[in-house]
Short mmCIF file of C-alpha atoms in Angstrom, two decimals:
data_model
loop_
_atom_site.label_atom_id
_atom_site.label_comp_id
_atom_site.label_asym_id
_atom_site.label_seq_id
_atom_site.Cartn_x
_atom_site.Cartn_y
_atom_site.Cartn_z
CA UNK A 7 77.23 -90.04 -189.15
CA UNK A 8 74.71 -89.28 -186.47
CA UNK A 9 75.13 -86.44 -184.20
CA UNK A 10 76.27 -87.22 -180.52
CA UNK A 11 78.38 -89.88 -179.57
CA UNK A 12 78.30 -92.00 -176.43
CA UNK A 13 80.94 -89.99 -174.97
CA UNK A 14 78.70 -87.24 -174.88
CA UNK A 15 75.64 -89.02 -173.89
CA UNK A 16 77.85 -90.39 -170.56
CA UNK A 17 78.86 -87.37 -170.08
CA UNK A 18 75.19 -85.81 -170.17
CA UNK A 19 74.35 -88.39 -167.41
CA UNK A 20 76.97 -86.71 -165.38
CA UNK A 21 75.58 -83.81 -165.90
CA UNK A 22 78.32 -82.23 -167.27
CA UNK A 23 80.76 -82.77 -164.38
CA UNK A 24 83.21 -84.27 -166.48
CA UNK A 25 86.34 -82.62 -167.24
CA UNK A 26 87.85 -82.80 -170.76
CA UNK A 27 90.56 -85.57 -170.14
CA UNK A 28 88.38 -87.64 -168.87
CA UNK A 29 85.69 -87.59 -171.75
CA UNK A 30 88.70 -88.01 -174.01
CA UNK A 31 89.45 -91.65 -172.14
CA UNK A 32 85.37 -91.99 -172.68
CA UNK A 33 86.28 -91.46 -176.80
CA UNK A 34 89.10 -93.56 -176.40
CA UNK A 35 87.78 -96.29 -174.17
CA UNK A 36 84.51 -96.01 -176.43
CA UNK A 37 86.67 -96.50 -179.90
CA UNK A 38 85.17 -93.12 -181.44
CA UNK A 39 88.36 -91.22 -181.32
CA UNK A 40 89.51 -92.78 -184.06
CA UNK A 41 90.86 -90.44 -187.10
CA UNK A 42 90.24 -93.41 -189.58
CA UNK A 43 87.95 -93.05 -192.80
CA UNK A 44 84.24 -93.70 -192.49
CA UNK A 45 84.63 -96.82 -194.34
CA UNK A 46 87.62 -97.71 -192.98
CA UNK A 47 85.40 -97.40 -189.35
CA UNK A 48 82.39 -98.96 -191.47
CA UNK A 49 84.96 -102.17 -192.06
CA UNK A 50 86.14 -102.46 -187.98
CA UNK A 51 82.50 -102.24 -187.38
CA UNK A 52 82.00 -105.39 -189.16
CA UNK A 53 84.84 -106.88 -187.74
CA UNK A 54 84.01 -106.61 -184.53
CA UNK A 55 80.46 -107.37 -185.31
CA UNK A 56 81.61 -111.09 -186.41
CA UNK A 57 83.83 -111.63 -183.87
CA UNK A 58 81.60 -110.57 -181.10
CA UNK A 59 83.15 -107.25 -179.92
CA UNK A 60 80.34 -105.28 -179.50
CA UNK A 61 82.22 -102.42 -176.80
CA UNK A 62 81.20 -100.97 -173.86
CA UNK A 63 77.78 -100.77 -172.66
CA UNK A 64 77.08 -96.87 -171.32
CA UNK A 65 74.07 -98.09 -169.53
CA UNK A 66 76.53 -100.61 -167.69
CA UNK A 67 79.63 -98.64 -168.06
CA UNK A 68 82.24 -100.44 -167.82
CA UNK A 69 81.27 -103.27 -168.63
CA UNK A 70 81.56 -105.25 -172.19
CA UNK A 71 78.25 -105.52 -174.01
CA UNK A 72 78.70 -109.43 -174.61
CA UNK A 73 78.70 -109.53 -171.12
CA UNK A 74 76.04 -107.69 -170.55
CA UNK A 75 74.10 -110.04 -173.23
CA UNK A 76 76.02 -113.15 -171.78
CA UNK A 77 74.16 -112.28 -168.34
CA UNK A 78 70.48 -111.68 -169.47
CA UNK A 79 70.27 -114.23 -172.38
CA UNK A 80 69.70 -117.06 -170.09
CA UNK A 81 67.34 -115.72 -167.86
CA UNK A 82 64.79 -114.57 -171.52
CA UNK A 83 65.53 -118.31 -173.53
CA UNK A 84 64.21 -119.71 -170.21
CA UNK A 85 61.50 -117.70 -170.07
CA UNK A 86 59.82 -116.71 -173.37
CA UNK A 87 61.38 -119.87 -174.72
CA UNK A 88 60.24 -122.74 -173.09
CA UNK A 89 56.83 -120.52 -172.70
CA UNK A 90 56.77 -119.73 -176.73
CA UNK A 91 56.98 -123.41 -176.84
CA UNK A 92 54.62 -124.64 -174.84
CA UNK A 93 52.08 -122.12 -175.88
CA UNK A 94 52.62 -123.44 -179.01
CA UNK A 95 52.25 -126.95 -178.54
CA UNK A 96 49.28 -126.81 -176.13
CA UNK A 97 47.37 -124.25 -178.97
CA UNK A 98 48.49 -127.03 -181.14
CA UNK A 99 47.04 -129.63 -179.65
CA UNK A 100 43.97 -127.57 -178.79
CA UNK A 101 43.36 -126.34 -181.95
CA UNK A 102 43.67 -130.29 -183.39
CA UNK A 103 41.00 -131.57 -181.06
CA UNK A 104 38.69 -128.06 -181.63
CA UNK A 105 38.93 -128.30 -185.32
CA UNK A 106 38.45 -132.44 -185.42
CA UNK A 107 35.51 -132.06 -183.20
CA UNK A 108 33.92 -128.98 -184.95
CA UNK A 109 30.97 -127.54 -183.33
CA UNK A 110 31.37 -129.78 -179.68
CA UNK A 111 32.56 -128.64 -176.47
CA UNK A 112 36.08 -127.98 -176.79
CA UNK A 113 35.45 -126.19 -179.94
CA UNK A 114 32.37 -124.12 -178.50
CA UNK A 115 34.68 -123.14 -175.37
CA UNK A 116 37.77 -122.96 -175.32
CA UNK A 117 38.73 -121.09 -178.69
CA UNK A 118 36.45 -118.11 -177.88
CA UNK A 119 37.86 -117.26 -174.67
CA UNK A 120 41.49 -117.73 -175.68
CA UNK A 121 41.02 -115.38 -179.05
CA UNK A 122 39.87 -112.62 -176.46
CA UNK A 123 42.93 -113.69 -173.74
CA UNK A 124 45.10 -113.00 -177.14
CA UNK A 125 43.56 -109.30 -177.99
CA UNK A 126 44.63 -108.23 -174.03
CA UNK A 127 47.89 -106.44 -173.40
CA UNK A 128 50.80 -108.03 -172.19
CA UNK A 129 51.34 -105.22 -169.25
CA UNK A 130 47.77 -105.21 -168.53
CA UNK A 131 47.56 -109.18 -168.13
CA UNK A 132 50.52 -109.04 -166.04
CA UNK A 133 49.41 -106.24 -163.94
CA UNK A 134 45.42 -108.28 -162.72
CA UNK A 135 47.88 -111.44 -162.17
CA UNK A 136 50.13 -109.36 -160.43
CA UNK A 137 46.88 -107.94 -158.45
CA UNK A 138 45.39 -111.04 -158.22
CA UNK A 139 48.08 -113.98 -157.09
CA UNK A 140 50.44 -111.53 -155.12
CA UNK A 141 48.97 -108.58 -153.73
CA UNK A 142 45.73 -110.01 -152.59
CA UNK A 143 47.57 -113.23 -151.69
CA UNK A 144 49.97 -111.32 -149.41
CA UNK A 145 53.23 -112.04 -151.51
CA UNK A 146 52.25 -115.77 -152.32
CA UNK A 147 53.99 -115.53 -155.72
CA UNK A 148 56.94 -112.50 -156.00
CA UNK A 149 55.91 -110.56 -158.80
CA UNK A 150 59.40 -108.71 -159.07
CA UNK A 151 62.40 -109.47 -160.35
CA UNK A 152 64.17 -113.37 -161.56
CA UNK A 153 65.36 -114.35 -157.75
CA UNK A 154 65.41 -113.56 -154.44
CA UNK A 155 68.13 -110.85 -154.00
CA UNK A 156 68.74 -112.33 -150.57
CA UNK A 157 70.27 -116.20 -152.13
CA UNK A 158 73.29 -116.56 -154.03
CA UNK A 159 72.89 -117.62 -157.72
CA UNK A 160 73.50 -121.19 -157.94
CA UNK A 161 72.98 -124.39 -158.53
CA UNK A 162 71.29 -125.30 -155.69
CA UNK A 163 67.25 -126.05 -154.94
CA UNK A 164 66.87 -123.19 -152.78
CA UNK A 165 68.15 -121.06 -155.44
CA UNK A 166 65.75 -123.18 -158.40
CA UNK A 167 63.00 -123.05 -156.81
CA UNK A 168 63.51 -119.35 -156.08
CA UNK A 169 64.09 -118.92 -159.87
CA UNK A 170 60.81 -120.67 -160.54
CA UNK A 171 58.45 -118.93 -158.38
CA UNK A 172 59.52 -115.65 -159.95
CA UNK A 173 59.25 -116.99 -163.62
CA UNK A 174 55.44 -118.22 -162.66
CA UNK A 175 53.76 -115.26 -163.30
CA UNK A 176 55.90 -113.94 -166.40
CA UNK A 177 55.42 -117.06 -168.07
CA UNK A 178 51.31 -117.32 -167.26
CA UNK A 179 51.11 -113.97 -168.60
CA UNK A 180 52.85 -114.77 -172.16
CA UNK A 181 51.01 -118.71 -171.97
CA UNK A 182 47.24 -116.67 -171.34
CA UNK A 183 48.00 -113.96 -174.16
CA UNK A 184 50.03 -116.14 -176.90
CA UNK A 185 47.91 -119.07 -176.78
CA UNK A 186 44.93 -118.03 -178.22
CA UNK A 187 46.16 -117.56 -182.05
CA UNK A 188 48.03 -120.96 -182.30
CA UNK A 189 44.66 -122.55 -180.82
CA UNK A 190 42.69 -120.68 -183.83
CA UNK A 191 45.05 -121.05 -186.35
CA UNK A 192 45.37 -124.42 -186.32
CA UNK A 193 41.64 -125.38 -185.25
CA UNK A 194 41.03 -123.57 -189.05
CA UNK A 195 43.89 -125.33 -190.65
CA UNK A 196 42.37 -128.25 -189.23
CA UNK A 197 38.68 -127.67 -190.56
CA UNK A 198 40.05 -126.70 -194.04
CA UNK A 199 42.37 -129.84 -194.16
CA UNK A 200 39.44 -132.15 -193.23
CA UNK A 201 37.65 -130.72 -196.44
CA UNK A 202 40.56 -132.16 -198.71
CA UNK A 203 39.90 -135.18 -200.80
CA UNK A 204 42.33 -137.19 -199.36
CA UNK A 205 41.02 -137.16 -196.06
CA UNK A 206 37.57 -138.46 -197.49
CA UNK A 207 40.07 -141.51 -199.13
CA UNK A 208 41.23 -142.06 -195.75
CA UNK A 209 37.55 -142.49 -194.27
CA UNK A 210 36.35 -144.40 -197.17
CA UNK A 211 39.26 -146.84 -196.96
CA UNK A 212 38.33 -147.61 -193.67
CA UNK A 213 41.44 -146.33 -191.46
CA UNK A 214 40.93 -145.38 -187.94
CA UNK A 215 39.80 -142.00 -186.64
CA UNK A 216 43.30 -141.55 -184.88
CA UNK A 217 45.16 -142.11 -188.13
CA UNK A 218 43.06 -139.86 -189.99
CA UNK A 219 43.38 -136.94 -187.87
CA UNK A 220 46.77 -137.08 -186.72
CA UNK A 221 48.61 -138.65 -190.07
CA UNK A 222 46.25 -137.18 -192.34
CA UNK A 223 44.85 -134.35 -191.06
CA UNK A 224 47.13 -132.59 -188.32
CA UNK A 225 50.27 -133.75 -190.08
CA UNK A 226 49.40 -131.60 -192.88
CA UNK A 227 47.34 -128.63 -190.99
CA UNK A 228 50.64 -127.79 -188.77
CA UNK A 229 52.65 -126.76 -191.55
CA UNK A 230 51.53 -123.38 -191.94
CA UNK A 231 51.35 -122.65 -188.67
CA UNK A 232 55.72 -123.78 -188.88
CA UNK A 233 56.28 -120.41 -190.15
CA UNK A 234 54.77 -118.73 -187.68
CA UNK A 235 56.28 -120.79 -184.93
CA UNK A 236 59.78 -120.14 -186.18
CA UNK A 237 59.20 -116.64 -186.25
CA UNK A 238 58.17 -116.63 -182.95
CA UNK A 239 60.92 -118.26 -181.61
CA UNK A 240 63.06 -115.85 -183.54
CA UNK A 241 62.01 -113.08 -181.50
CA UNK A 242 62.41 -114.94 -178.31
CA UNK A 243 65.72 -113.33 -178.52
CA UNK A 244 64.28 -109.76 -177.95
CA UNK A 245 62.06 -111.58 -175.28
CA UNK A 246 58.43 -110.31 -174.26
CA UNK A 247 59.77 -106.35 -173.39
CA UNK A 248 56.30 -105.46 -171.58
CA UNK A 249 56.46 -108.66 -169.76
CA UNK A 250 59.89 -108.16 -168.32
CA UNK A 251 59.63 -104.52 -167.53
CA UNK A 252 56.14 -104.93 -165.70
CA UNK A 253 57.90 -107.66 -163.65
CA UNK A 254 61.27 -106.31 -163.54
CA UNK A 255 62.85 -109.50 -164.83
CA UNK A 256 66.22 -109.65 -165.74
CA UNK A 257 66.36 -110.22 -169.48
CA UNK A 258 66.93 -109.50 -172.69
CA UNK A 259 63.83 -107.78 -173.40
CA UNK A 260 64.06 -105.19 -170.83
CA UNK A 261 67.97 -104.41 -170.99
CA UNK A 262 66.83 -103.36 -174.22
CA UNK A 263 63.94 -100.90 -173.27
CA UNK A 264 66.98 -99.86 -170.67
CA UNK A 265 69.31 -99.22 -173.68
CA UNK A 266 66.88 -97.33 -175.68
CA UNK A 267 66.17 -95.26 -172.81
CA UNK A 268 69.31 -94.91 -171.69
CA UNK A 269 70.48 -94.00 -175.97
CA UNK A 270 73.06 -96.86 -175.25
CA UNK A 271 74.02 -97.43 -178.58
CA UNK A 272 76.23 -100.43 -178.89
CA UNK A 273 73.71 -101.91 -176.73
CA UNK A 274 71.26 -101.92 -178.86
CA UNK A 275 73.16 -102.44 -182.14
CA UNK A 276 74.37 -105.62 -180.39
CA UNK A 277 70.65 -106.60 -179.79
CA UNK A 278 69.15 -105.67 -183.23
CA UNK A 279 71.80 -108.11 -184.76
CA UNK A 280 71.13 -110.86 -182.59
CA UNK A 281 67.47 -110.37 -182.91
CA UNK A 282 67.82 -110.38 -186.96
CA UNK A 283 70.28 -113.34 -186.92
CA UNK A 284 67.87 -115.33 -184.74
CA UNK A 285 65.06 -114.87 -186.92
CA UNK A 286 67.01 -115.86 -190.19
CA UNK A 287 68.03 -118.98 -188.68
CA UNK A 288 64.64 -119.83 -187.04
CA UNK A 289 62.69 -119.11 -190.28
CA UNK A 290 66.20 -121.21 -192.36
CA UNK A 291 65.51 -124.42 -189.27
CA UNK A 292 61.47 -123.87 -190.38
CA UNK A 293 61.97 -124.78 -194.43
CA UNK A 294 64.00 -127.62 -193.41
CA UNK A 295 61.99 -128.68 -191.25
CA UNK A 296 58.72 -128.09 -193.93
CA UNK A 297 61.00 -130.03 -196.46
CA UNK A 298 61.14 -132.80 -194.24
CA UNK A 299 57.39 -133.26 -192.94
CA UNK A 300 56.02 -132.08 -196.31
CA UNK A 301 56.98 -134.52 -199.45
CA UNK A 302 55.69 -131.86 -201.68
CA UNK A 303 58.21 -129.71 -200.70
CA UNK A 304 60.67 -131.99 -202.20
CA UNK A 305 59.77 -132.45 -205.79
CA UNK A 306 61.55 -130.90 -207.89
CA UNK A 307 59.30 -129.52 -210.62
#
């Protein structure tokens, strides 16, 4: 129902040098030729939607968009994923030891600076590390791209450790900027959850420091901060978009800034319903994971 169709979006990136047979093999090769009803198209659009046939990507043309995904995936659950996650934990633990120790060092230092880290931009806190560890340094870290172009992708060391140097610099840029409101977040759960009357039991009953702020205290702080975590890891899927286009890295977040630029439709229908059905099931993984740390959770009244 929207004006356009790929065909003619190809064929505008041709600048018109496209005869008429061959933009009907575009229609035909893109499925739009079809002389079905609109729900009868509306039904083979869900079809293909469960089983994975997403067609052909006109920013990649010819190839399949599942192969297109199939190729970047990797490269942004490796990256924003493992960084989500240990942003996450170390803001956790942070945040714990802040919040325990109100008013001392940790909680005097290190929260203030990382709510500020959290307020930069992405692009921007890429750029100064950019500026900073490989144009000043000569090229000591590469700041483009998710290899060296001159290996072949493997599994090899040469080809790792290639991998690695080129995530360091991504991956400090979303630790510095995500960091900051995990640390806060829970560093307030943390104060609030000390206030509670069972936590006073705890002290008066004589139990040990450690128990009381990691089985009383943090074990019950966290849980808000679950929901946030598992949307968070939802949108790994669409990956950190400024992050990957300021360092040119080869995932998911910047094929899709490609497709929208490039009005590569299936594309980005593809990656839309991956990015929904990864935040469903991270937010369905986070209440069964609150209904198993939380006994409250589990009463049935």
């Amino acid at each position: 129902m929207m004006p356009g169709n790929p065909a003619e979006a190809m064929m505008s990136r041709f600048k018109g040098r496209i005869n008429p047979e061959a933009l009907k093999a575009l229609e035909v090769a893109f499925g739009i030729d079809s002389q079905e009803s609109t729900f009868r198209q509306y039904l083979d659009y869900l079809q293909n939607t469960l089983t994975g046939h997403w067609g052909i990507s006109l920013t990649f043309f010819p190839v399949e968009v599942s192969t297109v995904v199939r190729q970047a995936l990797p490269w942004t659950l490796a990256l924003v994923g493992l960084t989500t996650l240990l942003a996450f934990v170390l803001g956790t633990v942070i945040g714990i030891v802040a919040g325990w120790r109100r008013g001392g060092l940790v909680d005097s230092m290190l929260p203030p600076v990382f709510v500020v880290t959290s307020a930069l931009p992405y692009f921007w806190v890429g750029m100064l590390f950019i500026l900073v560890f490989s144009v000043w340094t000569n090229g000591a870290l590469p700041n483009d791209g998710g290899y060296d172009t001159a290996l072949t992708p493997g599994w090899n060391m040469e080809f790792i450790v290639s991998v690695l140097q080129h995530a360091l610099l991504p991956a400090l840029t979303i630790l510095v900027v995500s960091i900051g409101g995990w640390i806060l977040t829970m560093r307030n759960n943390m104060v609030t959850t000390l206030a509670e009357d069972y936590v006073r039991m705890g002290r008066a009953k004589g139990l040990s420091n450690q128990r009381i702020m990691y089985d009383y205290a943090a074990h019950n702080a966290i849980l808000p901060n679950l929901a946030g975590f598992a949307m968070s890891l939802g949108f790994v899927v669409s990956g950190s978009i400024l992050v990957e286009f300021t360092f040119n890295y080869p995932g998911v977040g910047y094929m899709l800034l490609s497709a929208v630029s490039n009005e590569d439709f299936p594309l980005m229908q593809a990656l839309f319903v991956m990015i929904t059905v990864a935040v469903l099931l991270a937010v369905l993984v986070c209440d069964f994971l609150t209904l198993w740390l939380d006994p409250r959770a589990r009463t049935q009244d």
